[in-house]
């Protein structure tokens, strides 16, 4: 089983201060560091590092912003069976790298099923002081993704982990049409792209990703799944030392070629996700109410649903503006 018709529909920048999105975000362009730049010190400027501390977008905020700014939103909603984010999809595909809590909730609204991970309830999590190692991957991005092609990096700028760019993707998985969001690191384009709100410009985006590797046990399968779901073939891999330095040239590989080379079975992972989505759809029955959600737990090879739907305070996990627009789109003429 494969993802078919994978398409990047939008790119959105997240402003953590206003907790809102904007279109045409300042995307980063990949540059290969010069030989004279090594070693890359990933701990540089850590005293200015701004951690997320739970400052993430709400579970369905990306899709709501996207739909509210479409000219024909009903066409998209009519053709969507599920909305998720990439993190949830990875867990459905069997990833257990970062989380052991595998609890989710789903609701249906006008036919589309919205799935969120309960791990995303960050408001209940206390702030924490990050370790320097937790900033390395974000500092590494600063070395290789710059505001324009070939531009040298500004290594003195603070790294703000809260500010991210999110892509909105559509794809077909078997008989299901998916709409999902995923964080985007940057692009490998060597020429400026222009207005990212322009669908024709989006088609030209060559998404790229950077991963840090410490030893041979690092999460290559996870990286490959992330790249596959994000339509990313340009995968840069940097080997870091224990002290947080990249001493040897960063290797750029084709994620598709690596999948073939190591014979990683992405198809079975996608099939497992498809089976889970089918079970969710069947269990949802005819329920179609954004203020009622069904919680479920995912274990190894099994899914356990709650006995009944749980009511949430209206408008649930959506914005009232989105609820009103969707109801209007589907109101009888």
Coordinates of C-alpha atoms in Angstrom, one line a residue:
X1 CA 0.0 0.0 0.0
X2 CA 1.3 3.5 -0.9
X3 CA 0.3 7.1 -0.4
X4 CA -1.1 8.3 -3.7
X5 CA -1.6 11.8 -5.1
X6 CA 0.5 13.3 -2.3
X7 CA 0.3 17.1 -2.6
X8 CA 1.5 20.1 -0.6
X9 CA -1.6 22.3 -0.3
X10 CA -0.3 25.1 1.9
X11 CA 2.6 26.4 4.1
X12 CA 1.8 28.3 7.3
X13 CA 4.0 30.1 9.8
X14 CA 3.1 29.8 13.5
X15 CA 3.4 32.9 15.7
X16 CA 3.7 31.7 19.3
X17 CA 3.0 35.2 20.7
X18 CA -0.4 35.6 19.1
X19 CA -0.9 31.8 18.8
X20 CA -2.0 32.3 15.2
X21 CA -0.9 31.4 11.6
X22 CA 0.0 33.4 8.6
X23 CA 0.5 32.5 5.0
X24 CA 3.6 33.0 2.9
X25 CA 6.0 32.2 5.7
X26 CA 9.8 32.9 5.5
X27 CA 10.9 29.5 4.3
X28 CA 14.6 28.4 4.8
X29 CA 16.8 27.4 1.9
X30 CA 19.2 24.5 2.3
X31 CA 22.9 25.3 2.0
X32 CA 25.8 22.9 2.4
X33 CA 28.3 24.3 5.0
X34 CA 31.8 25.2 3.6
X35 CA 34.7 23.0 4.6
X36 CA 36.1 26.0 6.5
X37 CA 33.0 26.2 8.7
X38 CA 33.5 22.8 10.4
X39 CA 33.3 21.9 13.2
X40 CA 29.7 23.2 13.6
X41 CA 29.2 24.1 17.2
X42 CA 25.6 23.1 18.0
X43 CA 25.8 24.5 21.6
X44 CA 26.6 28.0 20.4
X45 CA 24.2 30.6 21.7
X46 CA 22.3 28.1 24.0
X47 CA 21.9 30.8 26.6
X48 CA 19.5 32.5 24.1
X49 CA 17.6 29.3 23.2
X50 CA 13.8 29.7 23.6
X51 CA 12.2 26.3 24.2
X52 CA 8.6 25.5 23.3
X53 CA 7.5 24.7 26.9
X54 CA 4.2 23.5 25.5
X55 CA 3.6 26.3 23.1
X56 CA 2.2 24.2 20.2
X57 CA -0.7 25.0 17.9
X58 CA -4.0 23.4 19.0
X59 CA -4.8 20.0 17.5
X60 CA -7.0 21.3 14.7
X61 CA -5.8 24.9 14.3
X62 CA -3.8 24.3 11.1
X63 CA -6.7 22.8 9.2
X64 CA -9.1 25.4 10.4
X65 CA -6.9 28.3 9.2
X66 CA -6.4 26.5 5.9
X67 CA -10.1 25.9 5.3
X68 CA -11.2 29.4 6.4
X69 CA -8.9 30.9 3.8
X70 CA -9.9 28.7 0.9
X71 CA -12.1 30.0 -2.0
X72 CA -14.0 26.7 -2.2
X73 CA -13.7 25.1 1.2
X74 CA -16.6 22.7 0.7
X75 CA -14.8 21.0 -2.2
X76 CA -11.9 20.1 0.1
X77 CA -14.1 19.0 3.0
X78 CA -16.2 16.8 0.7
X79 CA -13.1 15.0 -0.4
X80 CA -11.6 14.5 3.0
X81 CA -12.2 11.4 5.1
X82 CA -9.7 12.1 7.9
X83 CA -7.7 15.0 9.3
X84 CA -4.6 14.2 11.4
X85 CA -1.1 15.4 11.9
X86 CA 2.0 13.6 11.0
X87 CA 2.9 12.7 14.6
X88 CA -0.4 10.8 15.0
X89 CA 0.1 9.1 11.7
X90 CA 3.6 7.9 12.7
X91 CA 2.1 6.4 15.8
X92 CA -0.5 4.6 13.7
X93 CA 2.4 3.3 11.6
X94 CA 4.0 1.8 14.6
X95 CA 6.5 4.4 15.8
X96 CA 7.2 4.3 19.6
X97 CA 10.3 6.4 19.6
X98 CA 9.2 9.3 21.7
X99 CA 6.0 8.4 23.5
X100 CA 4.6 5.5 25.4
X101 CA 1.2 7.1 26.0
X102 CA -0.8 6.1 23.0
X103 CA -4.2 7.7 23.7
X104 CA -6.3 9.5 21.1
X105 CA -9.7 11.1 20.6
X106 CA -11.7 11.4 17.4
X107 CA -14.8 13.3 16.3
X108 CA -16.8 13.5 13.1
X109 CA -18.1 16.8 11.7
X110 CA -19.9 16.9 8.4
X111 CA -18.5 13.5 7.4
X112 CA -14.8 14.3 8.1
X113 CA -13.2 12.5 11.1
X114 CA -10.7 14.6 13.1
X115 CA -8.2 12.7 15.1
X116 CA -5.9 14.1 17.8
X117 CA -3.4 12.7 20.2
X118 CA -4.1 13.3 23.8
X119 CA -0.4 13.8 24.2
X120 CA -1.1 17.2 22.6
X121 CA -2.9 18.5 25.7
X122 CA 0.2 20.6 26.6
X123 CA -1.7 23.0 28.7
X124 CA -1.6 20.5 31.6
X125 CA 2.2 20.0 31.3
X126 CA 4.5 22.1 33.6
X127 CA 7.3 24.3 32.1
X128 CA 10.7 22.7 32.1
X129 CA 14.3 23.8 31.7
X130 CA 15.7 22.2 28.5
X131 CA 19.0 20.4 28.4
X132 CA 21.5 21.8 25.9
X133 CA 21.3 18.6 23.9
X134 CA 17.6 19.3 23.2
X135 CA 18.6 22.4 21.3
X136 CA 21.1 20.8 19.0
X137 CA 18.8 19.8 16.1
X138 CA 17.3 23.4 16.0
X139 CA 20.8 25.0 16.1
X140 CA 21.8 22.6 13.3
X141 CA 18.9 23.9 11.2
X142 CA 20.3 27.4 11.6
X143 CA 23.6 26.4 10.1
X144 CA 22.0 24.9 6.9
X145 CA 18.7 26.7 6.3
X146 CA 18.9 30.4 5.5
X147 CA 16.5 33.1 4.3
X148 CA 17.7 33.0 0.7
X149 CA 19.6 30.5 -1.4
X150 CA 23.3 30.5 -0.7
X151 CA 23.1 33.2 2.1
X152 CA 25.4 32.6 5.0
X153 CA 23.8 31.8 8.3
X154 CA 23.2 34.3 11.1
X155 CA 24.5 32.1 14.0
X156 CA 24.1 34.9 16.6
X157 CA 20.3 35.0 16.2
X158 CA 18.4 33.3 19.0
X159 CA 16.9 29.9 18.2
X160 CA 13.2 30.0 19.0
X161 CA 11.9 26.5 19.1
X162 CA 8.3 27.8 19.2
X163 CA 8.4 29.3 15.8
X164 CA 7.7 26.6 13.2
X165 CA 6.4 26.3 9.7
X166 CA 3.7 23.8 9.0
X167 CA 2.8 22.2 5.7
X168 CA -0.8 21.1 4.9
X169 CA -0.8 17.9 2.7
X170 CA -3.4 15.8 1.0
X171 CA -3.0 12.2 0.0
X172 CA -5.0 9.1 -0.8
X173 CA -4.4 6.0 1.2
X174 CA -6.4 3.1 -0.2
X175 CA -10.0 4.2 -0.2
X176 CA -9.4 7.0 2.2
X177 CA -8.6 10.6 1.4
X178 CA -6.3 12.2 4.1
X179 CA -5.6 15.8 5.0
X180 CA -2.8 16.3 7.4
X181 CA -0.3 18.8 8.8
X182 CA 3.4 18.4 9.4
X183 CA 6.3 20.6 10.5
X184 CA 8.5 21.7 7.6
X185 CA 12.3 22.4 8.0
X186 CA 12.9 24.1 4.6
X187 CA 13.5 23.5 0.9
X188 CA 16.4 22.5 -1.2
X189 CA 15.5 24.9 -4.0
X190 CA 18.5 26.9 -5.3
X191 CA 16.4 29.8 -6.7
X192 CA 14.0 32.0 -4.7
X193 CA 10.5 30.7 -4.8
X194 CA 8.4 33.8 -4.5
X195 CA 4.9 34.0 -2.9
X196 CA 4.2 30.7 -1.1
X197 CA 0.5 31.5 -1.1
X198 CA 0.5 30.9 -4.9
X199 CA -0.4 27.3 -5.7
X200 CA 1.9 27.3 -8.7
X201 CA 4.8 28.3 -6.4
X202 CA 3.9 25.6 -3.9
X203 CA 4.3 23.0 -6.7
X204 CA 7.9 24.0 -7.1
X205 CA 8.8 23.5 -3.4
X206 CA 11.4 20.8 -3.0
X207 CA 11.1 20.1 0.7
X208 CA 14.2 19.2 2.6
X209 CA 15.0 17.9 6.1
X210 CA 18.0 17.7 8.4
X211 CA 18.6 14.9 11.0
X212 CA 21.3 14.5 13.6
X213 CA 22.9 11.2 14.0
X214 CA 25.0 10.1 17.0
X215 CA 25.4 6.4 16.3
X216 CA 24.1 3.6 14.1
X217 CA 21.1 3.0 16.4
X218 CA 19.6 6.4 15.7
X219 CA 16.0 6.4 14.4
X220 CA 16.5 6.0 10.7
X221 CA 13.1 4.2 10.2
X222 CA 11.4 7.2 11.9
X223 CA 13.2 9.7 9.7
X224 CA 12.2 7.7 6.6
X225 CA 8.6 7.6 7.6
X226 CA 8.6 11.3 8.4
X227 CA 10.2 12.1 5.0
X228 CA 7.8 9.8 3.2
X229 CA 4.7 11.5 4.7
X230 CA 6.1 14.9 4.0
X231 CA 7.0 14.3 0.4
X232 CA 10.7 14.9 1.3
X233 CA 13.5 13.3 -0.7
X234 CA 16.3 15.6 0.2
X235 CA 17.5 14.2 3.6
X236 CA 20.6 15.7 5.1
X237 CA 22.3 13.7 7.9
X238 CA 24.8 15.2 10.2
X239 CA 26.9 13.2 12.6
X240 CA 27.3 14.9 15.9
X241 CA 29.8 14.2 18.7
X242 CA 28.8 13.7 22.3
X243 CA 29.8 17.3 23.0
X244 CA 27.5 18.6 20.3
X245 CA 29.8 19.3 17.4
X246 CA 29.5 18.3 13.7
X247 CA 33.0 17.6 12.6
X248 CA 32.6 15.9 9.2
X249 CA 30.7 17.1 6.1
X250 CA 26.9 16.7 6.2
X251 CA 25.7 13.9 4.0
X252 CA 22.7 14.5 1.7
X253 CA 20.9 11.3 0.7
X254 CA 17.7 10.5 -1.2
X255 CA 15.2 9.2 1.3
X256 CA 13.5 7.1 -1.4
X257 CA 16.8 5.5 -2.3
X258 CA 17.6 4.7 1.3
X259 CA 14.2 3.1 1.7
X260 CA 15.0 0.8 -1.2
X261 CA 18.6 0.2 -0.1
X262 CA 17.8 -0.9 3.5
X263 CA 14.6 -2.6 2.3
X264 CA 12.5 -0.7 4.8
X265 CA 8.9 -1.9 4.4
X266 CA 7.0 1.4 4.3
X267 CA 4.0 -0.4 2.7
X268 CA 3.2 -2.6 5.7
X269 CA 3.4 0.5 7.9
X270 CA 0.9 2.3 5.7
X271 CA -1.3 -0.7 5.7
X272 CA -1.3 -0.8 9.5
X273 CA -2.4 2.8 9.6
X274 CA -5.1 2.2 7.0
X275 CA -6.5 -0.6 9.2
X276 CA -6.6 1.6 12.2
X277 CA -8.4 4.4 10.3
X278 CA -11.0 1.9 9.0
X279 CA -11.6 0.7 12.6
X280 CA -12.1 4.3 13.8
X281 CA -14.5 5.0 11.0
X282 CA -16.6 1.9 11.7
X283 CA -16.7 2.7 15.5
X284 CA -17.7 6.3 14.9
X285 CA -20.9 5.0 13.3
X286 CA -23.4 7.8 12.4
X287 CA -22.2 10.2 15.1
X288 CA -21.5 13.6 13.6
X289 CA -21.0 16.3 16.2
X290 CA -17.9 18.4 16.8
X291 CA -18.7 18.6 20.5
X292 CA -18.7 14.8 21.0
X293 CA -15.5 12.8 20.8
X294 CA -14.6 9.1 21.1
X295 CA -11.4 8.3 23.0
X296 CA -9.3 5.2 22.3
X297 CA -6.0 3.7 23.2
X298 CA -3.6 2.1 20.8
X299 CA -1.4 -0.8 21.8
X300 CA 0.8 -3.2 19.9
X301 CA -1.5 -4.6 17.3
X302 CA -4.7 -3.7 19.1
X303 CA -7.1 -0.7 19.5
X304 CA -9.3 -0.2 22.5
X305 CA -12.3 2.2 22.2
X306 CA -14.1 3.9 25.1
X307 CA -17.6 2.6 25.7
X308 CA -19.3 5.8 24.8
X309 CA -18.7 9.3 23.3
X310 CA -17.7 12.0 25.6
X311 CA -19.2 15.5 25.4
X312 CA -16.9 18.5 25.4
X313 CA -17.8 22.1 26.0
X314 CA -19.0 23.7 22.7
X315 CA -17.4 24.4 20.2
X316 CA -15.2 21.5 21.3
X317 CA -11.6 21.7 20.0
X318 CA -12.6 23.9 17.1
X319 CA -13.1 27.7 16.7
X320 CA -16.6 29.0 16.5
X321 CA -15.8 30.7 13.2
X322 CA -14.9 27.3 11.7
X323 CA -18.1 25.7 13.1
X324 CA -20.3 28.4 11.7
X325 CA -18.7 28.4 8.3
X326 CA -18.9 24.6 8.0
X327 CA -22.5 24.5 9.1
X328 CA -23.3 27.3 6.6
X329 CA -21.5 25.3 3.8
X330 CA -23.7 22.3 4.5
X331 CA -27.0 24.1 5.3
X332 CA -30.0 23.2 3.0
X333 CA -30.5 25.8 0.2

